[in-house]
Coordinates of C-alpha atoms and ligand atoms in Angstrom, one line a residue:
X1 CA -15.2 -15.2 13.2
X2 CA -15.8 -17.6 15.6
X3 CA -12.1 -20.0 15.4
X4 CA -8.7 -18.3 14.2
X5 CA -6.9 -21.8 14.3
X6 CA -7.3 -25.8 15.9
X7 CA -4.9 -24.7 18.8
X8 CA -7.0 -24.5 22.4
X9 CA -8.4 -21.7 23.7
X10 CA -5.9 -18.6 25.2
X11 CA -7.3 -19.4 28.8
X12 CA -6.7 -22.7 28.6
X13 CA -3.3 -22.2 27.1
X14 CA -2.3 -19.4 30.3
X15 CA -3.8 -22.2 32.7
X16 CA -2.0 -24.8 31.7
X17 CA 1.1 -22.7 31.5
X18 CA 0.9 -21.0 34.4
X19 CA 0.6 -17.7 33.6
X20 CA -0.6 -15.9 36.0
X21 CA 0.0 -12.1 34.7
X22 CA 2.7 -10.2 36.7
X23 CA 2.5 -6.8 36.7
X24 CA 6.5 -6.2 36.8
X25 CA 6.2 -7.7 33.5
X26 CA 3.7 -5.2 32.8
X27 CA 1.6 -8.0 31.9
X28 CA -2.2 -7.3 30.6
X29 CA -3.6 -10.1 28.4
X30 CA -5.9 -10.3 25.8
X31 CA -7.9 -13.6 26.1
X32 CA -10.7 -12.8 22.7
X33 CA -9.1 -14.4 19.5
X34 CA -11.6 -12.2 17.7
X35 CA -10.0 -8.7 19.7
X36 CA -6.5 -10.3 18.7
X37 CA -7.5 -11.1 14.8
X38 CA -8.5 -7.5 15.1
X39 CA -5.4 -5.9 15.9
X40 CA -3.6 -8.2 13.3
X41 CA -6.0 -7.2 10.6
X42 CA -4.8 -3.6 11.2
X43 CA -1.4 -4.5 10.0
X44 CA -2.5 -6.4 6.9
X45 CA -1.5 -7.4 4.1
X46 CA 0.5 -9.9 6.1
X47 CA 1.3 -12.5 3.0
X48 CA 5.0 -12.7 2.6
X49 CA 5.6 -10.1 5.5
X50 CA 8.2 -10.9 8.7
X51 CA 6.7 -9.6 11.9
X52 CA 8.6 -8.6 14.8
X53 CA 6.1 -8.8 17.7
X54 CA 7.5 -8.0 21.6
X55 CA 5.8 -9.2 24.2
X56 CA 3.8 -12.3 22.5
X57 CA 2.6 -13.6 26.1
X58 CA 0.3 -16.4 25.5
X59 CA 1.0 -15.5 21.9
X60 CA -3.2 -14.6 21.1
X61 CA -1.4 -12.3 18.6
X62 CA 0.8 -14.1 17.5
X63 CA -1.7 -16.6 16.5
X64 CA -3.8 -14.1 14.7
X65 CA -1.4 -13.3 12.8
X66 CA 0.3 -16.0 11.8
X67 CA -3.6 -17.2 10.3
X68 CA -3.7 -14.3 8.4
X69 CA -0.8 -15.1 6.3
X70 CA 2.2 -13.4 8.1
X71 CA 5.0 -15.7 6.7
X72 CA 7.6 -15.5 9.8
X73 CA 6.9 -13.8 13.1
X74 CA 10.0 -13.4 15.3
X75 CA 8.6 -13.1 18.8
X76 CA 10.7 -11.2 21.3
X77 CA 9.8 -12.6 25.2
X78 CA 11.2 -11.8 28.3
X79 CA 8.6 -14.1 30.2
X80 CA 10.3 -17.8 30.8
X81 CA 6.7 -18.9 31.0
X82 CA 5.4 -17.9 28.3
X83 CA 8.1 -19.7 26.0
X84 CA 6.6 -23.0 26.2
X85 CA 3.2 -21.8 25.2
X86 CA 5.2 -20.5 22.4
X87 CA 6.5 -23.6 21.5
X88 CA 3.2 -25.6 20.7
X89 CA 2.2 -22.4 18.5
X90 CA 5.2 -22.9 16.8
X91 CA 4.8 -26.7 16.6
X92 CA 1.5 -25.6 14.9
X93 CA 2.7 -23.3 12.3
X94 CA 6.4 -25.3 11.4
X95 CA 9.3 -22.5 10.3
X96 CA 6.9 -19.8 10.8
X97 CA 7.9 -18.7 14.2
X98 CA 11.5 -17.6 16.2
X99 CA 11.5 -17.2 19.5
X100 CA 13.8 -15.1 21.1
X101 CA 13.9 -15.3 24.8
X102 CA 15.2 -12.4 26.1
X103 CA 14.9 -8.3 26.9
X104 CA 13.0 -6.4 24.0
X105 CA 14.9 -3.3 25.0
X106 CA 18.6 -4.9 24.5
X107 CA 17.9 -7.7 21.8
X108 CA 19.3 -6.2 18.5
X109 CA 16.1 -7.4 16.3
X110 CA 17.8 -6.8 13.1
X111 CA 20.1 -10.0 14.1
X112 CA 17.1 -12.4 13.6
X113 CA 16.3 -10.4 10.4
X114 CA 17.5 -11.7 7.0
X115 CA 17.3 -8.8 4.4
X116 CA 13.6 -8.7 4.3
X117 CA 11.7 -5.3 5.4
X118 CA 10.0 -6.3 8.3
X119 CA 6.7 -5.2 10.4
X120 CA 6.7 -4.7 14.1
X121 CA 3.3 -5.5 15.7
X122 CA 3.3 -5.8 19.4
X123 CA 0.7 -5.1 22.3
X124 CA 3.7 -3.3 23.9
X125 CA 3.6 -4.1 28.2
X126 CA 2.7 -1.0 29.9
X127 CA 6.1 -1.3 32.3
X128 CA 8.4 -0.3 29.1
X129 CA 6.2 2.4 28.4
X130 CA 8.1 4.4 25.4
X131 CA 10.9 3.0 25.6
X132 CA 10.8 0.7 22.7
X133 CA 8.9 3.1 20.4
X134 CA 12.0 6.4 21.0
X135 CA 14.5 3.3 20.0
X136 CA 12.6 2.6 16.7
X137 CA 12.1 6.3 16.1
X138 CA 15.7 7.3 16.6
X139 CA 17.6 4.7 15.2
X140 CA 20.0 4.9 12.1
X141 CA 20.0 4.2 9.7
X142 CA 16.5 5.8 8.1
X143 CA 14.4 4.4 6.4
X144 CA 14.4 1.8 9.2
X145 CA 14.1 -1.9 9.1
X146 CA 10.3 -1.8 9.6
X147 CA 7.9 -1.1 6.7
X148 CA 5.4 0.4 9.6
X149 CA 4.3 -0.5 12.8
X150 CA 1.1 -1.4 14.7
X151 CA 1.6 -0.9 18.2
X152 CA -1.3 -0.9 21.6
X153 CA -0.8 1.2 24.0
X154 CA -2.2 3.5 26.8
X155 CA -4.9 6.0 25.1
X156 CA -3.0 8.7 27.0
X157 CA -0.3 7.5 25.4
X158 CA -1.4 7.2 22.1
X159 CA -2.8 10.6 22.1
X160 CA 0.8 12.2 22.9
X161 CA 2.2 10.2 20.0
X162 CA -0.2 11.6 17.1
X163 CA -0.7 15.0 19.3
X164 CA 0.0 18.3 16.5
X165 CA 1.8 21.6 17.6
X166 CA -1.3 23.2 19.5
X167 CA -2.7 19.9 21.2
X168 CA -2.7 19.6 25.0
X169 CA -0.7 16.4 24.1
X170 CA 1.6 17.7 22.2
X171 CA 5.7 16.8 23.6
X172 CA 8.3 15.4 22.8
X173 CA 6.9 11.7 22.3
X174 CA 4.5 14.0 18.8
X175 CA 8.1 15.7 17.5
X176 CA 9.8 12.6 17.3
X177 CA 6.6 10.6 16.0
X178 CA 5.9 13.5 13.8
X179 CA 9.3 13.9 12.7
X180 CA 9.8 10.3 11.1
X181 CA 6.6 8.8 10.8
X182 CA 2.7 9.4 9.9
X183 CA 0.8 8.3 12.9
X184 CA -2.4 7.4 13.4
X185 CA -4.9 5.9 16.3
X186 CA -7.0 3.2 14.6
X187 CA -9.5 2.2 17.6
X188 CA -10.2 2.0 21.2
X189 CA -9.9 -1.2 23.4
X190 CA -11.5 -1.0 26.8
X191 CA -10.1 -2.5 29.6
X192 CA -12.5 -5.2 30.4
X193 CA -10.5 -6.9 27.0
X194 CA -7.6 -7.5 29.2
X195 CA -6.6 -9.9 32.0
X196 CA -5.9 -8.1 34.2
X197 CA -8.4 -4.7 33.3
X198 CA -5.7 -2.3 33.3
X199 CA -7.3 0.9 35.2
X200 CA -7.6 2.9 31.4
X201 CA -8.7 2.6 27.8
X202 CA -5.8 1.3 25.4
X203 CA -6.1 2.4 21.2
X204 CA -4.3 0.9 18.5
X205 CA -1.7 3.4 16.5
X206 CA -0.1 2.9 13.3
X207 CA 3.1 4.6 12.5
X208 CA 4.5 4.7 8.7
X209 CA 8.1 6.2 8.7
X210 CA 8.4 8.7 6.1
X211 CA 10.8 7.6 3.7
X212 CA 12.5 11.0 3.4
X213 CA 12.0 13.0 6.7
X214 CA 13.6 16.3 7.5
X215 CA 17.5 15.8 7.9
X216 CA 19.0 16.0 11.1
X217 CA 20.9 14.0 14.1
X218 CA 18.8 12.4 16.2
X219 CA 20.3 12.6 19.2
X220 CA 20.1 16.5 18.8
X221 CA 16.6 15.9 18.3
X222 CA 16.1 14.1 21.4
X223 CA 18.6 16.7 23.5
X224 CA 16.6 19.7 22.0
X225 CA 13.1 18.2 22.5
X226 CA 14.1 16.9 26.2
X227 CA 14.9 20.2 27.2
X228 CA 12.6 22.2 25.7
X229 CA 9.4 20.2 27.1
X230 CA 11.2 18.9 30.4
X231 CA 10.6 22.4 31.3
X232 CA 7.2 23.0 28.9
X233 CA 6.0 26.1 30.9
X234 CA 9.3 27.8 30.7
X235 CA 9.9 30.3 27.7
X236 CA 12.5 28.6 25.4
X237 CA 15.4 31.1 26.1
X238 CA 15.3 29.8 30.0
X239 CA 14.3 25.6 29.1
X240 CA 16.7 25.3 26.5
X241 CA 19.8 26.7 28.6
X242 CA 20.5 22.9 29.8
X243 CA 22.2 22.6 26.3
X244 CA 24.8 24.7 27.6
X245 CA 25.0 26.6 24.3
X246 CA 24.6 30.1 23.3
X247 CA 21.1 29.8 23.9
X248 CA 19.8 33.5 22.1
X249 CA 22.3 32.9 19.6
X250 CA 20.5 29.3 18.7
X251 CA 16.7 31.0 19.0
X252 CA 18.2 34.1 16.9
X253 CA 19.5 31.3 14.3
X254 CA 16.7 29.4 14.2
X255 CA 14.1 32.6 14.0
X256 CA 12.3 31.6 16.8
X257 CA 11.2 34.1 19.6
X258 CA 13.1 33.7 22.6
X259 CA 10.1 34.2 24.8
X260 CA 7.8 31.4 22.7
X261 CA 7.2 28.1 24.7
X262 CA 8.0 24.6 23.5
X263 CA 4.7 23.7 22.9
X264 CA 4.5 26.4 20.5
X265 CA 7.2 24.8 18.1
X266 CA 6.1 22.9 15.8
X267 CA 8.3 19.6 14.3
X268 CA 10.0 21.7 11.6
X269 CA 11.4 24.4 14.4
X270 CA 12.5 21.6 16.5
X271 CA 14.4 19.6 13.2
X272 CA 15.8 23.5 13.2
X273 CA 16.5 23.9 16.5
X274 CA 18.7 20.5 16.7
X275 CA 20.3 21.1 13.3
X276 CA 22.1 24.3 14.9
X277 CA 22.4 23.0 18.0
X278 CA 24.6 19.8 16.5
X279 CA 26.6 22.9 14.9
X280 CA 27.2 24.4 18.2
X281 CA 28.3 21.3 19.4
Ligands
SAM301 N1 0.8 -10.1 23.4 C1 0.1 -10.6 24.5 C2 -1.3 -10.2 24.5 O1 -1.7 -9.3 23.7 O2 -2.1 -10.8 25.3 C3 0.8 -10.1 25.8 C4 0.8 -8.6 26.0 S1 1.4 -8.1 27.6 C5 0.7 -6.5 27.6 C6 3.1 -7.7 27.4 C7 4.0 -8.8 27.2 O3 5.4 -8.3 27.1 C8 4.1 -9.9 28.3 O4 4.0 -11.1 27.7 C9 5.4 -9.6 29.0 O5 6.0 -10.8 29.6 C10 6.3 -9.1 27.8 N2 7.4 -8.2 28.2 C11 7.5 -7.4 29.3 N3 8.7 -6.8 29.3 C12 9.4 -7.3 28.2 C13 10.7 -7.0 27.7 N4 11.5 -6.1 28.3 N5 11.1 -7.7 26.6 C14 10.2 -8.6 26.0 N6 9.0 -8.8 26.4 C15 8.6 -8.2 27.5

């Protein structure tokens, strides 16, 4: 593929726009239409589907998706520069793109939805880290508004979101993936894709929530798996006493050695561990 669309090239695009990439914005570009046609294939089928993407940039993404069918992206931006760049891709595909200017991790997406099952697809910037993936994981209510999600992001990071009980990645990030979602890491991207090279490799995951996960609060969840692995060395009856409950009673409950290590307990003894704890409450 040599041409995704008649609009000019990205570099002209960030030239002309000024875009010079700021690393507070954690800003990393992809300049290769092909690379971005790549990442958009992963989420395919795209006919009739509404993508949320964060962080469009220069929109190379955006573009790629919106040739391969997507029927309405809404693009969340924080980058006032980037928003006229926008505009001329959205003068280019009419009614097929929203922009909303703003903060990714305070902009309620599901007010730009319409009843539609949506897809997020984003080249998330290094600077939120996480964040925006724990908010998707941990919202309510479940199944979520997103039919699955294709998401780059640090290998590293990647890693600790697909990790299993046993991995050296394995945390918190892998119980709450694990917990909600089948995840998987498509492919590598090195660094010499990006403008700026960030310093390591990225990979491409896709998560699919499960449509009927293991019942429990989410916000347990995140309290139980926070202190468990803030303090991953520590045996569990020590780690887990920052709940301020009866922590034997909860490990005697839950049947889980008091001397085992969070990194021992897999997704189904953490879903356990919170449901008691939210008792205890
Ligand atoms: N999608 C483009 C690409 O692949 O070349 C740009 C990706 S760049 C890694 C991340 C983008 O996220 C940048 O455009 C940056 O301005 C934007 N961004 C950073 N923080 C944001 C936030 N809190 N909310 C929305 N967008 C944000």
């Amino acid at each position: 593929m040599s041409q995704i669309d008649d609009l000019p090239p990205l570099r002209e695009v960030i030239r002309r726009h000024g875009l010079t990439p700021k690393k507070s914005l954690g800003q990393n570009f992809l300049h290769d239409l092909n690379l971005t046609a790549r990442i958009a294939r992963a989420a395919e089928p795209l006919e009739n589907i509404t993508v949320v993407e964060i962080g469009p940039g220069p929109g190379g993404l955006t573009r790629a998706l919106l040739s391969l069918g997507a029927r309405r992206i809404i693009a969340v931006e924080r980058d006032a520069r980037a928003i006229a760049a926008l505009e001329e891709i959205s003068a280019r595909y009419p009614d097929r793109l929203d922009i909303v200017a703003g903060d990714a991790l305070t902009i309620d997406v599901r007010d730009h939805l319409g009843p539609e099952r949506a897809r997020i697809v984003a080249n998330l910037p290094y600077n939120l880290a996480t964040a925006p993936l724990v908010n998707w994981l941990t919202a309510e209510p479940w199944p979520p508004w997103d039919d699955s999600m294709v998401l780059m992001f640090q290998r590293e990071v990647a890693e600790r979101i697909v990790a299993k009980v046993g991995d050296k990645s394995y945390g918190r990030l892998a119980v709450l993936a694990g917990w909600r979602s089948e995840a998987k890491i498509l492919f590598d991207v090195a660094p010499q894709a990006f403008v700026p090279p960030p310093s390591v490799t990225s990979s491409v995951v896709r998560l699919t929530p499960r449509p009927d996960p293991l019942a429990c609060d989410s916000k347990a969840l995140q309290r139980v798996t926070e202190a468990g692995f803030g303090q991953r060395r520590k045996m569990l009856r020590q780690s887990l006493k920052s709940l301020g409950v009866d922590t034997m009673a909860l490990l005697e409950a839950a049947g889980i050695e008091p001397t085992a290590r969070a990194e021992e307990i897999d997704v189904a003894g953490f879903v356990t561990l919170a449901r008691l704890f939210a008792r205890q409450q």
